Coordinates of C-alpha atoms and ligand atoms in Angstrom, one line a residue:
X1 CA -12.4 16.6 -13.2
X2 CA -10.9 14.9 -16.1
X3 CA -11.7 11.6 -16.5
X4 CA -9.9 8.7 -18.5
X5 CA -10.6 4.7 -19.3
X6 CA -7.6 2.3 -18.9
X7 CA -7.3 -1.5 -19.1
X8 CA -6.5 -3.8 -16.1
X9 CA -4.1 -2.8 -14.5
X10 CA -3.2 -5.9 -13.9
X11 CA -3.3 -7.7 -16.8
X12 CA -3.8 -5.2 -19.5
X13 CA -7.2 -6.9 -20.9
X14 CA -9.4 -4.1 -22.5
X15 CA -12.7 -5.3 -21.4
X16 CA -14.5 -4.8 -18.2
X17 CA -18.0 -5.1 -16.7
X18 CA -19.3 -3.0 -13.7
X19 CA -19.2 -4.6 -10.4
X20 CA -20.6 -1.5 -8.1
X21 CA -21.1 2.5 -8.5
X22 CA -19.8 4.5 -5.4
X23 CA -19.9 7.9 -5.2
X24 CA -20.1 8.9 -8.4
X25 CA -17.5 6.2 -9.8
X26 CA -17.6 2.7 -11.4
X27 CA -15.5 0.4 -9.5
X28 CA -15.0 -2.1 -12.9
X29 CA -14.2 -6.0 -12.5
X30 CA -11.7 -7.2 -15.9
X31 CA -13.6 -9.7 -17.2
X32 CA -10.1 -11.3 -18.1
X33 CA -8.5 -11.5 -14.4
X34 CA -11.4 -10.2 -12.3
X35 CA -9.9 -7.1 -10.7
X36 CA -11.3 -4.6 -9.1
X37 CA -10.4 -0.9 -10.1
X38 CA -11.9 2.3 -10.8
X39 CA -12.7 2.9 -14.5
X40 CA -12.5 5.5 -15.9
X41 CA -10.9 7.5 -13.5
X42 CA -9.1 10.6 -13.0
X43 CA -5.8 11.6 -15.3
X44 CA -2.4 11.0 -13.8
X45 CA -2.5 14.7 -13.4
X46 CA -5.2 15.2 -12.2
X47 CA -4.1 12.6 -9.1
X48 CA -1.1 14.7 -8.5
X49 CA -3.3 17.8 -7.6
X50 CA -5.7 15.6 -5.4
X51 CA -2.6 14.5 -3.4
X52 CA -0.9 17.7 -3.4
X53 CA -3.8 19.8 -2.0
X54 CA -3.5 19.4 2.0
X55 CA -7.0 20.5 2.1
X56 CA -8.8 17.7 0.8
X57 CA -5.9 14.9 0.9
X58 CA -7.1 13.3 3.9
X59 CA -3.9 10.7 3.9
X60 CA -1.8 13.6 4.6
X61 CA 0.3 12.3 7.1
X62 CA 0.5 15.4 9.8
X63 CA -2.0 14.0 12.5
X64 CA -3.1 11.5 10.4
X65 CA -1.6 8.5 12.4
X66 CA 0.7 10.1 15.1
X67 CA 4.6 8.7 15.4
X68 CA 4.0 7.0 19.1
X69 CA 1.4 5.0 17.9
X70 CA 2.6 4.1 14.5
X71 CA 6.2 3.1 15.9
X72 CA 5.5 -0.3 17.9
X73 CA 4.0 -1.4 14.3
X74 CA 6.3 -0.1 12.3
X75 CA 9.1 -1.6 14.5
X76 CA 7.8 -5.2 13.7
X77 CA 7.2 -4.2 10.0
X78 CA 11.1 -3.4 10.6
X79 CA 12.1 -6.9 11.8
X80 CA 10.3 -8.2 9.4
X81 CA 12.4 -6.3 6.7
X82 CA 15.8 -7.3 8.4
X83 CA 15.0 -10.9 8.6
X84 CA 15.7 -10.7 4.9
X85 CA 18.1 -7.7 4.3
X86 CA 20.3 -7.1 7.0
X87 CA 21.5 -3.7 6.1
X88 CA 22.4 -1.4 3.0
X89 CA 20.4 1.9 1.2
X90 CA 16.8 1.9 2.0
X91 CA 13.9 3.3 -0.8
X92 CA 10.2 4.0 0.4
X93 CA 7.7 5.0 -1.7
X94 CA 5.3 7.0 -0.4
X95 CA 7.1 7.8 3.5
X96 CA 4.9 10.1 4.7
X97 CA 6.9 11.6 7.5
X98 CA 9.2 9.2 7.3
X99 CA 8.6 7.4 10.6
X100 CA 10.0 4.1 9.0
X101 CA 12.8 5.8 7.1
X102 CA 14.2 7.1 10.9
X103 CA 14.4 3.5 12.5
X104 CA 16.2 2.6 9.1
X105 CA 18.6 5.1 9.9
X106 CA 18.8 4.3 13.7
X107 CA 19.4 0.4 12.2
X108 CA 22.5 1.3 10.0
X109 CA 20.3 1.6 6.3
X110 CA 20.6 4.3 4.7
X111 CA 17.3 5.7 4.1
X112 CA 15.7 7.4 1.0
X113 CA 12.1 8.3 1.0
X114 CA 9.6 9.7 -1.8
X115 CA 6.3 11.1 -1.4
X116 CA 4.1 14.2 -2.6
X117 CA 5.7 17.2 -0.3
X118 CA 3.9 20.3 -1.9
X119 CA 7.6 21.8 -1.6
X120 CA 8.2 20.8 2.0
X121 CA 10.2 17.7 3.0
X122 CA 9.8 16.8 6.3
X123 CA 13.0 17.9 8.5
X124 CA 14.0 14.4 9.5
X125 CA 17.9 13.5 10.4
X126 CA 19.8 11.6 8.1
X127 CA 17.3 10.9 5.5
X128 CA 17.3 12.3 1.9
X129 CA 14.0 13.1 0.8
X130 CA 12.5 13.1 -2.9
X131 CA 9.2 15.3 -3.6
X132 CA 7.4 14.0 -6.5
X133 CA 6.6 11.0 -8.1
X134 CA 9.1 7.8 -7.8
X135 CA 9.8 8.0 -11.9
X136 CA 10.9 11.9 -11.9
X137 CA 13.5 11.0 -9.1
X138 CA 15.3 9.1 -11.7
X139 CA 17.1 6.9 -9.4
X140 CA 20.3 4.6 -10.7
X141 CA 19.2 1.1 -11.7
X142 CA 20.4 -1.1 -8.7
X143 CA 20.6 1.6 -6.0
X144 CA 18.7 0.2 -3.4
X145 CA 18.8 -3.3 -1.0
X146 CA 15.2 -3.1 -0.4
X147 CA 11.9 -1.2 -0.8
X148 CA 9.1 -0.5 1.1
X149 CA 5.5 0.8 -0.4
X150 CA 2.5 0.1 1.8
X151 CA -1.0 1.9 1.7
X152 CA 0.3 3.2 -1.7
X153 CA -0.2 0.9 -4.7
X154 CA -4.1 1.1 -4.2
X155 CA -3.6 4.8 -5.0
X156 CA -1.4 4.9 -8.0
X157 CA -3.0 5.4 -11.6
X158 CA -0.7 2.8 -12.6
X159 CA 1.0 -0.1 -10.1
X160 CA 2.2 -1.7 -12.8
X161 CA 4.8 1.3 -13.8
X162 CA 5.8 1.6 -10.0
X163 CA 6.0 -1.9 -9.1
X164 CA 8.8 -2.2 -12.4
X165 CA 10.6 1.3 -11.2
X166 CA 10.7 -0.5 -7.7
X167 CA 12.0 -3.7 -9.8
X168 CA 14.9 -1.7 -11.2
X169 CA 15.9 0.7 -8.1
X170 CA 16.7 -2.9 -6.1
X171 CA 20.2 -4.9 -6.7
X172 CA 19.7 -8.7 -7.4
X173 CA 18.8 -10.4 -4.4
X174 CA 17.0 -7.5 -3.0
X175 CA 13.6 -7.4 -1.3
X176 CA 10.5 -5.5 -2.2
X177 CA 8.1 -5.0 1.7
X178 CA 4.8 -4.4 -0.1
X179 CA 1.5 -3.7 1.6
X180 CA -1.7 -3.0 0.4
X181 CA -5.9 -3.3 1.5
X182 CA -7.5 -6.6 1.0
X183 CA -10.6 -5.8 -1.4
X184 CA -11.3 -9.6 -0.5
X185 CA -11.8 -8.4 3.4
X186 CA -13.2 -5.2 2.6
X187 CA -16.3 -7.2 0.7
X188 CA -16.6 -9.9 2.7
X189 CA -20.6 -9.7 4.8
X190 CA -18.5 -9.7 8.1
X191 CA -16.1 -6.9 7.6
X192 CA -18.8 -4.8 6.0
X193 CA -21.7 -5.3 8.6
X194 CA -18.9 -5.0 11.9
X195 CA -15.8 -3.0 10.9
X196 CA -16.3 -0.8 8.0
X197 CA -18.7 -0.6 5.2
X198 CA -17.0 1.5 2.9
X199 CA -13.4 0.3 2.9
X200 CA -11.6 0.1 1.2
X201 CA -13.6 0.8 -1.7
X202 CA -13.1 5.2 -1.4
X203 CA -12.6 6.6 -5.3
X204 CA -10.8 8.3 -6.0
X205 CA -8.3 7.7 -3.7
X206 CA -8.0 4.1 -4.1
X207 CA -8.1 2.8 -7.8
X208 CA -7.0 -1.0 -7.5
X209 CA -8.9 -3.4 -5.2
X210 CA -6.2 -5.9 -4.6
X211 CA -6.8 -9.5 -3.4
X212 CA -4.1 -11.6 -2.3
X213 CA -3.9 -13.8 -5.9
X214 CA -3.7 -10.1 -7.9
X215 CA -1.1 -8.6 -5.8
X216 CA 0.9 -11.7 -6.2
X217 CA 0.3 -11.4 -9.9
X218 CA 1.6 -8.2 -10.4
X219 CA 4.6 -8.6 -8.4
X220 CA 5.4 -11.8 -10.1
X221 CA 4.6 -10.6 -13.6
X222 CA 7.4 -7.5 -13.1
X223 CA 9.9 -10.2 -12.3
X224 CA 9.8 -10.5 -8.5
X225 CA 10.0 -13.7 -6.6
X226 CA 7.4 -14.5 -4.1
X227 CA 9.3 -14.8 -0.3
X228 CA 6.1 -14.6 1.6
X229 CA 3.1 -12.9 3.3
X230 CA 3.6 -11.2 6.3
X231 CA 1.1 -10.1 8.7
X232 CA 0.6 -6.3 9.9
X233 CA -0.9 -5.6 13.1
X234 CA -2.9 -2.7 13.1
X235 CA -1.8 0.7 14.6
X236 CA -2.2 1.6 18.2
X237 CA -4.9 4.6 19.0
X238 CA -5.4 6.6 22.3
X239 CA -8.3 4.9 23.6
X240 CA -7.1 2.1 25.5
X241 CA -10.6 0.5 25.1
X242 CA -10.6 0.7 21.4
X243 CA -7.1 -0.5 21.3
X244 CA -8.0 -3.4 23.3
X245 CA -11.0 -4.5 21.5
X246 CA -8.6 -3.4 17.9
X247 CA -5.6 -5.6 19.1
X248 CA -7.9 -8.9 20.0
X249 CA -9.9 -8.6 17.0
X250 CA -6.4 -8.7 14.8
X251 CA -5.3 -11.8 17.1
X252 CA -8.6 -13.3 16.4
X253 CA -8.9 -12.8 13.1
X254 CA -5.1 -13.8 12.3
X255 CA -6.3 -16.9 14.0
X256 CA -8.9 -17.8 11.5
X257 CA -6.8 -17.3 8.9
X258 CA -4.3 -19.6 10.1
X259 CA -6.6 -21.9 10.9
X260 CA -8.8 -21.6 7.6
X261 CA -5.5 -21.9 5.8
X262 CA -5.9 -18.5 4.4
X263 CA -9.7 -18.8 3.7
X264 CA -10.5 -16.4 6.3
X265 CA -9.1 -13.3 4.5
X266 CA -6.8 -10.9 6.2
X267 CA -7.8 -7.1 6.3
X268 CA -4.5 -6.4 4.9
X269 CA -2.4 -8.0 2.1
X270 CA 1.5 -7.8 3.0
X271 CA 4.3 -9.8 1.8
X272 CA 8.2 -10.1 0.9
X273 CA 9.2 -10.6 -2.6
X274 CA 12.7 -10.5 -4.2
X275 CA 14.7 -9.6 -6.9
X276 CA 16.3 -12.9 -8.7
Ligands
LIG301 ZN1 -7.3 -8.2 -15.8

């Protein structure tokens, strides 16, 4: 596979040193801003055929996080939303199935979703579909109320691009829900020894290692105003043991964050921005 060398994403400074190598790729740190993102790295193109070949795309969203255990979460992302945008046309980047897009719908939004459909949109009710990438959809300038993208930034070859598109689809006084891994969690000692050792840190798939002060950075830097961070729990699964042990962990560790004020990092970066 092709392989290209960009600046910072984040920043745009040309100079970077190598912070680790994993499989096969050099996860770079800017020596400018100190993010973390794969460099080089695959073509845009090349990206497009990763995510549209079901065979190896393991984000895929058939089976990969079923509706009944994704809705109690996404239901609170939901209120979240609404707390700052009570109703109007909905855009989310990256949908999936569109399991957030429906309880838009059910709310009184009107929802719009965009995502990599190799052709075939899901068949959801009262939601219009894009397949493709958020800048061929060509949407008006002011179209949308608010916009969601979580678990997608870290995968694009350049947030910078989306996060503007997403700044020009919203009307003034619109809100951006944004969500996105916590490199910060992801290489502390605790989360590697007990949860996961690898996350989030899996090239190609995710290029930008986002910690709380970067993400802010380059939502700010498009022209957003910060609203706040919000806090994701994490998705139900079948075994009630696990879930038990996965829910009180989250409670725990949103805890410690509250009570290290926001030392302790969370696994996830969420928050609410707007347009001025
Ligand atoms: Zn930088």
């Amino acid at each position: 596979v092709e392989r290209v060398t960009v600046d910072c994403p984040i920043c745009g400074a040309t100079s970077d040193e190598t912070f680790r190598e994993l499989d096969g790729y050099r996860v770079a740190r800017c020596k400018s801003c100190g993010f973390l993102f794969v460099n080089p790295r695959p073509t845009p193109e090349g990206l497009s055929e990763l995510y549209r070949d079901r065979e190896t795309n393991k984000f895929f969203s058939e089976g990969y996080e079923p509706p009944e255990l994704e809705a109690p979460v996404l239901a609170k992302v939901f209120d979240t939303i609404q707390r700052y945008v009570r109703s109007g046309a909905m855009l989310e980047i990256g949908c999936g199935r569109g399991d957030l897009l429906a309880l838009a719908g059910s709310r009184g939004f009107q929802p719009t979703g965009v995502d990599f459909f190799d052709g075939k949109p899901p068949a959801t009710p009262g939601v219009r579909f894009f397949d493709g990438p958020l800048a061929a959809a060509k949407f008006p300038n002011a179209s949308f109320d608010v916009v969601v993208i979580r678990n997608v930034l870290e995968h694009l070859f350049d947030p910078r691009q989306e996060v503007a598109e997403a700044f020009r689809l919203l009307k003034p006084g619109g809100a951006l829900y944004a969500k996105v891994p916590n490199a910060m969690a992801g290489e502390g000692p605790f989360y590697r020894r007990f949860v996961a050792p690898r996350y989030p840190f899996a090239p190609p798939y995710h290029l930008s290692h986002f910690s709380p002060e970067s993400m802010r950075r380059l939502l700010t830097n498009a022209g957003f105003q910060f609203v706040r961070w919000s806090v994701e729990q994490p998705t139900i699964v079948r075994s009630a043991r696990k879930n038990l042990v996965r829910q009180a962990a989250y409670r725990v560790l949103n805890l410690l964050n509250t009570l290290s004020g926001g030392r302790f990092p969370q696994i996830t970066i969420a928050c609410i921005v707007k347009k001025p």
